Amino acid sequence: MSAPRRAVLTALATTAGHLSTEEIATAVAEIAPQVHRTSVYRALAALSELGVVQHVHLGHGATAYHLTGTRGPHLHAQCRQCGRIIDLPADLLVGVADRMGALHGFELDATHVALSGLCADCAA
């Protein structure tokens, strides 16, 4: 395994939650200062393609990453007020996916986007 991939995996494994590309690059710089930022981006793309890392597109064009691990595929919601990301069960939108398929022949894959709303704390 290449040094950039190893450093990215270490950064993700030692930090809870979902990390932005910038947060991962910063963590990698501390773990392996010799790894160039461009190599971090390439490693993230490769690890995502391999299914080791999952990415999710957040509001305003941001992307967050996390290890796939034992959780398997799942959905995400992001609080539009505090930015908190919540993992959701993969089958949450099955009814919506079935309806989209029936009406439009569309196969929904919502694992790479975050639903937007308010978390319980911000809604209170």
C-alpha positions as MATLAB code, in Angstrom:
seq = 'MSAPRRAVLTALATTAGHLSTEEIATAVAEIAPQVHRTSVYRALAALSELGVVQHVHLGHGATAYHLTGTRGPHLHAQCRQCGRIIDLPADLLVGVADRMGALHGFELDATHVALSGLCADCAA';
ca = [
       0.000    0.000    0.000;
       1.294    3.453   -0.874;
       2.295    5.958    1.803;
      -0.477    8.428    0.832;
      -3.182    5.754    1.054;
      -1.834    4.503    4.371;
      -1.739    8.065    5.760;
      -5.294    8.815    4.581;
      -6.590    5.590    6.141;
      -4.788    6.388    9.396;
      -6.271    9.890    9.447;
      -9.784    8.542    8.900;
      -9.368    5.674   11.379;
      -8.147    7.913   14.193;
     -10.863   10.533   13.843;
     -14.542    9.983   14.535;
     -17.135   11.199   12.111;
     -16.983   12.603    8.615;
     -13.970   14.645    7.529;
     -13.652   17.213    4.763;
     -10.858   16.935    2.231;
      -9.112   19.826    3.961;
      -9.373   18.142    7.379;
      -7.938   14.926    5.946;
      -5.084   16.792    4.236;
      -4.271   18.560    7.507;
      -4.281   15.278    9.443;
      -2.112   13.593    6.799;
       0.385   16.478    6.998;
       0.800   15.698   10.711;
       0.999   11.923   10.207;
       3.201   11.895    7.095;
       4.595   15.350    6.266;
       6.289   14.010    3.127;
       2.914   13.217    1.503;
       1.907   15.985   -0.896;
      -1.638   17.366   -0.783;
      -2.252   16.233   -4.387;
      -1.403   12.670   -3.343;
      -4.043   12.917   -0.607;
      -6.695   13.795   -3.210;
      -5.594   10.921   -5.445;
      -5.582    8.507   -2.514;
      -9.103    9.569   -1.509;
     -10.341    9.036   -5.065;
      -8.713    5.601   -5.296;
      -9.905    4.467   -1.859;
     -13.407    5.672   -2.663;
     -13.363    3.768   -5.971;
     -12.228    0.643   -4.108;
     -15.105    1.008   -1.625;
     -12.806    1.404    1.392;
     -13.830    5.038    1.856;
     -17.272    6.513    1.255;
     -17.801   10.114    0.241;
     -20.890   12.225    0.680;
     -21.643   15.528   -1.007;
     -22.764   18.110    1.518;
     -24.335   21.505    1.020;
     -22.463   24.243   -0.844;
     -20.260   21.817   -2.782;
     -18.379   20.365    0.189;
     -17.465   16.680    0.276;
     -16.908   14.613    3.419;
     -15.300   11.192    3.734;
     -15.384    8.313    6.200;
     -14.257    4.707    6.307;
     -16.842    2.274    5.002;
     -16.019   -0.183    7.781;
     -18.661   -2.507    9.155;
     -21.508   -0.001    8.751;
     -21.871   -0.748    5.057;
     -23.840    1.525    2.760;
     -25.962    4.133    4.502;
     -27.538    7.521    3.930;
     -26.668   10.883    5.441;
     -28.523   13.912    6.736;
     -26.881   17.249    7.483;
     -28.244   19.888    9.823;
     -28.437   23.139    7.885;
     -27.894   25.133   11.088;
     -25.001   23.448   12.942;
     -23.617   21.257   10.130;
     -23.906   17.993   12.091;
     -23.928   14.876    9.888;
     -26.176   12.002   10.909;
     -25.915    8.458    9.519;
     -29.241    6.981    8.421;
     -30.271    3.417    7.517;
     -29.724    2.533    3.847;
     -33.335    1.400    3.429;
     -34.847    4.699    4.585;
     -35.687    5.857    1.051;
     -36.709    2.502   -0.435;
     -40.282    3.707   -0.978;
     -39.069    6.851   -2.726;
     -36.643    4.825   -4.856;
     -39.390    2.370   -5.825;
     -41.728    5.190   -6.804;
     -39.050    6.966   -8.852;
     -38.352    3.700  -10.634;
     -42.020    3.075  -11.371;
     -42.750    6.624  -12.530;
     -39.543    7.492  -14.353;
     -37.451    4.333  -14.730;
     -34.876    6.040  -12.489;
     -32.538    4.037  -10.235;
     -31.882    6.108   -7.113;
     -28.501    5.992   -5.358;
     -28.728    8.412   -2.433;
     -25.616    7.167   -0.627;
     -23.432   10.016   -1.914;
     -25.661   12.974   -1.037;
     -26.877   14.361    2.278;
     -30.476   15.176    3.032;
     -30.842   18.652    4.503;
     -32.870   19.647    7.546;
     -32.576   20.480   11.234;
     -31.159   18.106   13.840;
     -33.110   17.547   17.060;
     -30.937   19.994   19.027;
     -31.311   22.844   16.519;
     -35.021   22.198   15.999;
     -35.681   22.428   19.761;
];
